[in-house]
Coordinates of C-alpha atoms in Angstrom, one line a residue:
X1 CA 119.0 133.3 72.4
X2 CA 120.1 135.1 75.4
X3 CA 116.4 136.8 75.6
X4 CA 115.0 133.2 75.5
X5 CA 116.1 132.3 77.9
X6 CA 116.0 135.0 80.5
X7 CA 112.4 134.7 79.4
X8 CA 111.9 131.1 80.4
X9 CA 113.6 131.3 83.9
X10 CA 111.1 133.7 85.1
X11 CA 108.1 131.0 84.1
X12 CA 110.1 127.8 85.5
X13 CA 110.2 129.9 88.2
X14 CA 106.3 130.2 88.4
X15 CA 105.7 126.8 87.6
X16 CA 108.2 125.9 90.8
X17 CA 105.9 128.5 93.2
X18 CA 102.5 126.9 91.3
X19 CA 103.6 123.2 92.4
X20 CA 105.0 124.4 96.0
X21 CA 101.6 126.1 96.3
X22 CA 99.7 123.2 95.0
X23 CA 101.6 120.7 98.0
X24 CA 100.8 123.0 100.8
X25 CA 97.3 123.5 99.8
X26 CA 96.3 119.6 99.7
X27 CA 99.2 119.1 103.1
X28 CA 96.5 122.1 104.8
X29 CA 93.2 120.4 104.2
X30 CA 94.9 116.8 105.0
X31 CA 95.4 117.8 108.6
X32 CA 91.5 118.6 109.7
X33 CA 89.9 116.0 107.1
X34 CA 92.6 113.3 108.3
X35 CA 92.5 113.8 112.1
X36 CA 88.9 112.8 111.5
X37 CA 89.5 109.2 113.0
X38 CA 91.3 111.0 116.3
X39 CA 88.6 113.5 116.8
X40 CA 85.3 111.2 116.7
X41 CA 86.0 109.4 119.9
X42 CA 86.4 112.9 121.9
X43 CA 83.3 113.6 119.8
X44 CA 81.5 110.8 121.3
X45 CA 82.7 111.0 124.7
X46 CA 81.0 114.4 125.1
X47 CA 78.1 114.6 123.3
X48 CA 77.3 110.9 124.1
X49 CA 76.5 109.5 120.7
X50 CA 76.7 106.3 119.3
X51 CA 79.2 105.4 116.1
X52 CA 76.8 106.3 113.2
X53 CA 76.0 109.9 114.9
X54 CA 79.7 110.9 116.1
X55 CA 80.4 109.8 112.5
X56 CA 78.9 112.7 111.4
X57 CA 81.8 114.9 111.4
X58 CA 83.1 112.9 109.0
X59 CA 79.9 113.3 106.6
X60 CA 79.4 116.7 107.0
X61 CA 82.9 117.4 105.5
X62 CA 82.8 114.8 103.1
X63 CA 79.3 116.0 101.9
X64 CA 80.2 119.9 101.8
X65 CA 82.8 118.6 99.6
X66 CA 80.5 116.4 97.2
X67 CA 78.1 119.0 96.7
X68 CA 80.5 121.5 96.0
X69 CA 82.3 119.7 94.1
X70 CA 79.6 118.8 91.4
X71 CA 77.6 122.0 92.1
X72 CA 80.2 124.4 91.8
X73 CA 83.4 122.0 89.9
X74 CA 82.6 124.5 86.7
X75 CA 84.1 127.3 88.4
X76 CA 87.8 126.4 87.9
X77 CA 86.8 126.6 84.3
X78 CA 84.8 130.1 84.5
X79 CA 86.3 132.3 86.8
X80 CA 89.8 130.3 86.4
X81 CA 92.0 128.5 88.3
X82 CA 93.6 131.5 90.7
X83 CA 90.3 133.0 91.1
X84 CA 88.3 129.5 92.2
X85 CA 91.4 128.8 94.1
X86 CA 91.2 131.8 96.0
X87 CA 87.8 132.1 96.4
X88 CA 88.0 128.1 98.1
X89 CA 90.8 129.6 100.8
X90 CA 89.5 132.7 101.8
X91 CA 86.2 130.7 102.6
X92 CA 88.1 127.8 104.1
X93 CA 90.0 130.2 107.1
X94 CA 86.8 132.9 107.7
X95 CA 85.6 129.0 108.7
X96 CA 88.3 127.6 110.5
X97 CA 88.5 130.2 112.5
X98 CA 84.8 130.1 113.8
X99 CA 86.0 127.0 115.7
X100 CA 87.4 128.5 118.8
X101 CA 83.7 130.2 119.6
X102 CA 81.6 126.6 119.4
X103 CA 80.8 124.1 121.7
X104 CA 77.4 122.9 120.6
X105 CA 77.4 119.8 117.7
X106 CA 75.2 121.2 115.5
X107 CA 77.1 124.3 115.3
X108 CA 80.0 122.2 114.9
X109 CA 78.6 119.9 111.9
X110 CA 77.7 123.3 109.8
X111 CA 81.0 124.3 110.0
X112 CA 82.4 121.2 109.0
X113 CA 80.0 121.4 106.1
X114 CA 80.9 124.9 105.1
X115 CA 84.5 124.4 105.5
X116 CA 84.2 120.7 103.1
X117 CA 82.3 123.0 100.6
X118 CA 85.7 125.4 100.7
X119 CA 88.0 122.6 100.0
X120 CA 85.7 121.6 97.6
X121 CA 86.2 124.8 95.5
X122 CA 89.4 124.9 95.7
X123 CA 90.9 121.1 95.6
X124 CA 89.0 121.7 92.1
X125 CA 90.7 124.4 90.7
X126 CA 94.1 122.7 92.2
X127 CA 93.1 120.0 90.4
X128 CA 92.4 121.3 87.3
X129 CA 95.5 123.7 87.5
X130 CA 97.5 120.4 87.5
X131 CA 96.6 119.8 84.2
X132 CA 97.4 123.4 83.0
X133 CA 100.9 122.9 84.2
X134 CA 101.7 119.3 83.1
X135 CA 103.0 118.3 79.8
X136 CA 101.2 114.7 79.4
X137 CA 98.8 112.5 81.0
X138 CA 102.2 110.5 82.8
X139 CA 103.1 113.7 84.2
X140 CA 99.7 114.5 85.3
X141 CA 100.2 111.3 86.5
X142 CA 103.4 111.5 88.4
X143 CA 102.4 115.4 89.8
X144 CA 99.3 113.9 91.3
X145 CA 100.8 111.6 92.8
X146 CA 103.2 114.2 94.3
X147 CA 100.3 116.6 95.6
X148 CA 98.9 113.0 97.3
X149 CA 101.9 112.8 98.8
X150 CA 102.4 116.2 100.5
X151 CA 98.5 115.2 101.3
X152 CA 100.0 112.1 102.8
X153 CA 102.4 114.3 105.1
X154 CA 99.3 116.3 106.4
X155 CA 97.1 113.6 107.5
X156 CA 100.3 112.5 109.2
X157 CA 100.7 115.6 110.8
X158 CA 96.9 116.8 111.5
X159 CA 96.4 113.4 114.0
X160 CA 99.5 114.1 115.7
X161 CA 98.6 117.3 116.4
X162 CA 95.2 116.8 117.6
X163 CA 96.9 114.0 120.2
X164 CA 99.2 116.4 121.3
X165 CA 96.4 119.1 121.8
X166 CA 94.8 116.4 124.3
X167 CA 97.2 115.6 125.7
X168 CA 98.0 119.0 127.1
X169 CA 94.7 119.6 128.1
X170 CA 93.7 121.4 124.9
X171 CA 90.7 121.0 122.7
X172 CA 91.1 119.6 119.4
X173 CA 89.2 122.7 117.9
X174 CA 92.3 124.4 117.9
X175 CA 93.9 122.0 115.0
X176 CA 91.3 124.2 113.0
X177 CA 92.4 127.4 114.1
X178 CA 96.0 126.6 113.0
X179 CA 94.7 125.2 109.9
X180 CA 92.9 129.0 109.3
X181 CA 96.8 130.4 110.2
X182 CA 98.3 128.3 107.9
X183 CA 95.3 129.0 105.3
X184 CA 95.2 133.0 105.4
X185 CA 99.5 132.1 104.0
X186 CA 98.5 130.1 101.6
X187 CA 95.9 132.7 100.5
X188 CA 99.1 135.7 100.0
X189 CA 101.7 133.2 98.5
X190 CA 98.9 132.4 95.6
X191 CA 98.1 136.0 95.5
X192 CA 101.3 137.0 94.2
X193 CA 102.0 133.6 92.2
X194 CA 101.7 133.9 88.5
X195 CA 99.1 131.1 87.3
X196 CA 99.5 130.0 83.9
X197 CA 96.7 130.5 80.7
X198 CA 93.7 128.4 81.2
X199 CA 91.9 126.7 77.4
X200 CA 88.5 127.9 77.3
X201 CA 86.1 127.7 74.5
X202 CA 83.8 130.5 74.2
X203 CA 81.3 128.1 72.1
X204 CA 80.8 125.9 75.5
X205 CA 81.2 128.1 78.5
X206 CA 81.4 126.3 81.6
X207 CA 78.5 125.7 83.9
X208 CA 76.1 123.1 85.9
X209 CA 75.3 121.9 82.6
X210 CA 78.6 121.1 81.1
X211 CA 79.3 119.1 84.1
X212 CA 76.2 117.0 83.6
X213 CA 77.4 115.9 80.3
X214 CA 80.5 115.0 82.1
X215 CA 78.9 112.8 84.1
X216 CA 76.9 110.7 81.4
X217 CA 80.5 110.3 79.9
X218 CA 81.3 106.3 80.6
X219 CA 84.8 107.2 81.2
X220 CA 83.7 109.7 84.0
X221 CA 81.4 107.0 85.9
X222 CA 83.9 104.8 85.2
X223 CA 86.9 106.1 87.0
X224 CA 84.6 107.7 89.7
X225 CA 83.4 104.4 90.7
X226 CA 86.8 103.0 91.3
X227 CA 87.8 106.3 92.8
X228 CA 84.1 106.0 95.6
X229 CA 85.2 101.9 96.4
X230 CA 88.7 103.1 97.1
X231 CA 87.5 105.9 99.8
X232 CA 85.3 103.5 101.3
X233 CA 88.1 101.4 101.7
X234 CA 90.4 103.7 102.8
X235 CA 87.9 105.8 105.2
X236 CA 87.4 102.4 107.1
X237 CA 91.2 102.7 108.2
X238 CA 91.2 106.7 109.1
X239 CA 87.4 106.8 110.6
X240 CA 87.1 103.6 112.7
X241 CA 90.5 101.9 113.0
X242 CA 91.1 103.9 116.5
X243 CA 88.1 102.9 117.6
X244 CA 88.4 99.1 116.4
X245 CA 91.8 99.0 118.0
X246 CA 90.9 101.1 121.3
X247 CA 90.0 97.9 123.0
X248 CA 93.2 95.9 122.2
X249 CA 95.2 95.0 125.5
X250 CA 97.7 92.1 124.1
X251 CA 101.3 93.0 124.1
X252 CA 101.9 95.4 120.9
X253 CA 99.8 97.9 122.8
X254 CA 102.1 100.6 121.3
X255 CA 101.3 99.4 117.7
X256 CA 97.5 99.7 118.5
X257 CA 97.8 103.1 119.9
X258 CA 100.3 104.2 117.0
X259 CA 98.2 102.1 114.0
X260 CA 97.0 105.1 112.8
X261 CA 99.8 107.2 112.6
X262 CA 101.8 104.3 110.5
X263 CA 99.1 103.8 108.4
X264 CA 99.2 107.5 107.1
X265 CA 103.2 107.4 107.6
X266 CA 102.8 104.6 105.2
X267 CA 100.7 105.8 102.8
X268 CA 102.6 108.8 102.5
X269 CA 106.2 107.0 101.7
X270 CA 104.1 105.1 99.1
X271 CA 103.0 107.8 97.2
X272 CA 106.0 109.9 97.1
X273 CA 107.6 106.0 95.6
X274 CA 104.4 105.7 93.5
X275 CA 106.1 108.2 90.8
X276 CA 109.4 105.9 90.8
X277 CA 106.6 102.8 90.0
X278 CA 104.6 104.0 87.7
X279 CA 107.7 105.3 85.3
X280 CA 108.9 101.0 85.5
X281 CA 105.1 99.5 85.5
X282 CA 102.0 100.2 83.0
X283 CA 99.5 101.8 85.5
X284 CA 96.9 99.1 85.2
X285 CA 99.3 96.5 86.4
X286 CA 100.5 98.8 89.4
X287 CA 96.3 99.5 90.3
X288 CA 95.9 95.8 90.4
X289 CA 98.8 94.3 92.3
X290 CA 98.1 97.5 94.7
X291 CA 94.1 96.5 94.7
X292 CA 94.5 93.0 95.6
X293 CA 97.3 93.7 98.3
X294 CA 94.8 95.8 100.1
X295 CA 91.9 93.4 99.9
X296 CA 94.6 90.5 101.2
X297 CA 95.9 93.2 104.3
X298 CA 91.9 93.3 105.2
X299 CA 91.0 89.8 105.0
X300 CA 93.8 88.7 107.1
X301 CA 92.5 91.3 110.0
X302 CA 89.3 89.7 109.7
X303 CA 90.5 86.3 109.5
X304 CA 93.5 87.2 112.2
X305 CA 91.8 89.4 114.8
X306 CA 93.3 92.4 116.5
X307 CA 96.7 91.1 117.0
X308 CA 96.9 90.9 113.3
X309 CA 94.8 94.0 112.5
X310 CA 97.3 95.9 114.3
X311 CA 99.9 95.5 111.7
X312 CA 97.9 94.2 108.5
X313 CA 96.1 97.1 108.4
X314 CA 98.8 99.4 108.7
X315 CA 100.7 97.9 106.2
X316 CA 97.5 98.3 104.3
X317 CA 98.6 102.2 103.4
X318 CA 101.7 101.5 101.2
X319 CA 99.5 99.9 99.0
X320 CA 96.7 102.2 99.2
X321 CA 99.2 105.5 98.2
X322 CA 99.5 104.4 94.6
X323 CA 95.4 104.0 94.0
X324 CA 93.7 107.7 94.2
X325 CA 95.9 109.7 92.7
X326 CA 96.5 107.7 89.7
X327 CA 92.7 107.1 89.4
X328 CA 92.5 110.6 90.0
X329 CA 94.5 111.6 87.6
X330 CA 93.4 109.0 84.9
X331 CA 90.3 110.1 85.3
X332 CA 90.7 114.1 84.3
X333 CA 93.5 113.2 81.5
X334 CA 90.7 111.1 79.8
X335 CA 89.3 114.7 79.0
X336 CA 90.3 118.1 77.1
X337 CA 91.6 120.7 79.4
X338 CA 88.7 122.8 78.6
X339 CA 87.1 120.2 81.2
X340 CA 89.3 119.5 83.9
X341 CA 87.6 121.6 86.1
X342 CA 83.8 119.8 85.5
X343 CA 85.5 116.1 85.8
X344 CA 87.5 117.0 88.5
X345 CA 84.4 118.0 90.1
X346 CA 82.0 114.9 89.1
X347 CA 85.2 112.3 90.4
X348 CA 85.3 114.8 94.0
X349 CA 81.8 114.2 94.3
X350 CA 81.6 110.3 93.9
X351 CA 84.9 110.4 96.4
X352 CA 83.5 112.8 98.7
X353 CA 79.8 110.9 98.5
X354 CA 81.6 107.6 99.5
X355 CA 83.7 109.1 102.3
X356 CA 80.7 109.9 104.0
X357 CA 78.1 107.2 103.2
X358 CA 80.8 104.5 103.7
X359 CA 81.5 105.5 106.8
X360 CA 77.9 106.0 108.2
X361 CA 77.2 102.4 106.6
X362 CA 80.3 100.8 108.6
X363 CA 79.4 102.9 111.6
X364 CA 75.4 101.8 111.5
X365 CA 76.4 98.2 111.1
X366 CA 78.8 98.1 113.7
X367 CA 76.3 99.6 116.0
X368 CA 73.5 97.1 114.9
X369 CA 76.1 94.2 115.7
X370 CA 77.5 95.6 118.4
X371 CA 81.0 95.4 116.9
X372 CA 83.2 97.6 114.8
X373 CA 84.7 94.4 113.0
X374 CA 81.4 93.8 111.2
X375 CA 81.6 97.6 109.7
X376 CA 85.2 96.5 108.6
X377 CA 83.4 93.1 106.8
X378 CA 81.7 96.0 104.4
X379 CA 85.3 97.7 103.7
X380 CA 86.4 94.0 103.1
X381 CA 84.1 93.5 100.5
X382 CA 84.5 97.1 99.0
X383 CA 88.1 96.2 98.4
X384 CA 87.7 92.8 97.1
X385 CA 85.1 94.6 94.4
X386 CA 87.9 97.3 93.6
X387 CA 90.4 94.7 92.9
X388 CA 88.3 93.1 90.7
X389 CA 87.5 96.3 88.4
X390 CA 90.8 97.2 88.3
X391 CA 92.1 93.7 86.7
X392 CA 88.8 94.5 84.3
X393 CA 90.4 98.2 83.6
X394 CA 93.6 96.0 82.8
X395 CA 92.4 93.5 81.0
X396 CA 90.2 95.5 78.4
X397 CA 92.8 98.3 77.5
X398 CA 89.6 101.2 76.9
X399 CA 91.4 103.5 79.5
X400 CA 94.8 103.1 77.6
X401 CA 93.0 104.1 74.2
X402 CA 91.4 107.2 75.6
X403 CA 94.4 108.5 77.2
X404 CA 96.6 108.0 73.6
X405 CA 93.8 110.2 71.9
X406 CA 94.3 113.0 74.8
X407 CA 97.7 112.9 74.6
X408 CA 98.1 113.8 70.9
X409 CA 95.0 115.9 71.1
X410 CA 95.9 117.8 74.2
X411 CA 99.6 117.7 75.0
X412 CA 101.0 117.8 71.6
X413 CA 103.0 121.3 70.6

């Protein structure tokens, strides 16, 4: 009894370290890809480019992590999760650090590039590791929605860093070299952290291959679909919210100014409650009263103007906190472990793809308007189409069935 015990302190222990790790990891990456939205306009002040180019920091990121995502989302389940994680950090802060020698744009967009193919590899074997360490698809569930929230806490902290940098005089290239700091800490805690036994089947070793079955799997395309109309929903707030509310001069100047550090103050407090409603609620029901509050917090900003923007879309981030994650999540559980790394991989991709086309769609038809609400009309209608899948997803019950099978098949001692 006694040596039982003394046995399973030492692995609650590592579990403990595993999850700590896993937070900081997503918290890191959350303060460069989040401070996105704060960056662009500095972007396009000196380079002088219009929306769709200065965009383009945005989709180099966002496609360094789609490609690597698909390309290389079979690594988490070949070399493991320490190894793929590792490898993602080490090539994340040799990156990050390259910053402080730039000033041309191009130079700067093939970082970016290289430093979303980094997060790429490793936010896949995080990913996958999740499901290594949880003991059903609702704690998957609930842990995801955890790791969103310390993700939540770095986009919070990443754009008010940046503003500070500014605002002493400072370039915002330097948020990346204290990203690189913070990374090469990451890269000895999960050096020295014991990661749990990975499933692998020697009949089906993992590669480009295995991932492409993934993706002809209707549950896959499923749940990446919702998981791409979600991004392009919610990059419309971090992209080109500053720059839809830079022109506001009515008297809640401060909310304008501050819209974008309350949206992600927001969307972090909701996903760290998202746990506490998806133990009370089916998931389903949560994904569509969540879905529709977002499409109502974007009609009224269209409807309202900028003196109602300022606050609706805000607001708009508790109900987005719930969405990703638990799609997310959904999403990999719907398949053996053996897999999480390839469908983690496939769902980053479709996210990743939509974080930079959306963008560059709402950027070129703002520009061909002449107005930045006509690029929020498109994130409009991508949230009135997510709403609409997710009250299909609840209605027909297919999801639910999967998930049963997985968790006998999967979870079961």
């Amino acid at each position: 009894m006694t040596m039982s015990t003394s046995h399973a302190r030492p692995e609650q222990a590592s579990l403990r370290a595993i999850r700590i790790l896993t937070y900081l990891m997503f918290m890191m990456f959350a303060m460069t890809t989040d401070s996105v939205g704060v960056i662009i306009p500095e972007v396009i002040k000196a380079f002088n480019l219009t929306m769709a180019e200065g965009g383009a920091f945005q989709y180099a990121t966002m496609g360094g992590i789609a490609l690597a995502g698909l390309g290389l989302g079979f690594l988490a389940d070949r070399l493991g999760r320490k190894g793929t994680i590792m490898l993602g950090l080490v090539l994340f802060a040799l990156n990050a650090f390259l910053f402080a020698v730039g000033d041309r744009f191009g130079f700067f967009l093939v970082l970016l590039f290289v430093s979303g193919a980094a997060i790429g590899i490793f936010k896949t074997g995080a990913l996958a590791l999740i499901g290594d360490i949880s003991s059903s698809t609702a704690s998957h569930t609930r842990t995801m929605n955890m790791v969103e929230g310390f993700f939540g806490v770095g986009a919070i902290i990443g754009p008010a860093l940046v503003t500070q940098l500014l605002h002493a005089g400072l370039s915002w290239k330097w948020l990346y070299v204290i990203a690189g700091v913070l990374c090469l800490l990451l890269i000895v805690v999960a050096q020295v952290v014991k990661y749990p036994h990975s499933v692998r089947h020697a009949d089906a070793p993992p590669s480009l291959g295995v991932t492409l079955k993934v993706l002809a799997d209707p549950f896959a395309l499923a749940f990446s679909v919702g998981a791409m109309l979600y991004v392009g929903v919610e990059a419309a707030i971090y992209v080109w919210m500053p720059t839809l509310l830079k022109a506001y001069s009515g008297s809640w100047l401060f909310l304008a100014t501050y819209a974008l550090s309350i949206f992600f103050i927001l969307r972090a407090a909701g996903r760290f409650l998202g746990a506490a409603m998806l133990a009370k609620l089916r998931w389903t029901s949560v994904l569509v009263i969540c879905s529709a509050a977002i499409c109502v917090c974007f009609c009224a900003a269209i409807i309202g103007g900028a003196s109602v923007a300022i606050i609706s879309l805000p607001v708009s981030g508790l109900f987005m906190s719930v969405i990703y994650p638990t799609l997310n999540s959904k999403g990999i559980s719907c398949f053996p472990k053996q897999q999480h790394g390839a469908v983690s991989g496939v769902i980053l991709f479709f996210t990743c793809l939509s974080a930079a086309v959306a963008p560059f769609v709402m950027g070129a038809v703002s520009d061909a308007f002449h107005s930045p609400w006509y690029g929020f009309g498109v994130a409009t209608a991508l949230s009135a189409v997510l709403c609409l899948i997710m009250i299909a997803n609840a209605v027909s019950g297919l999801s639910d069935k999967r998930l049963a099978l997985l968790d006998t098949s999967e979870y079961s001692s």
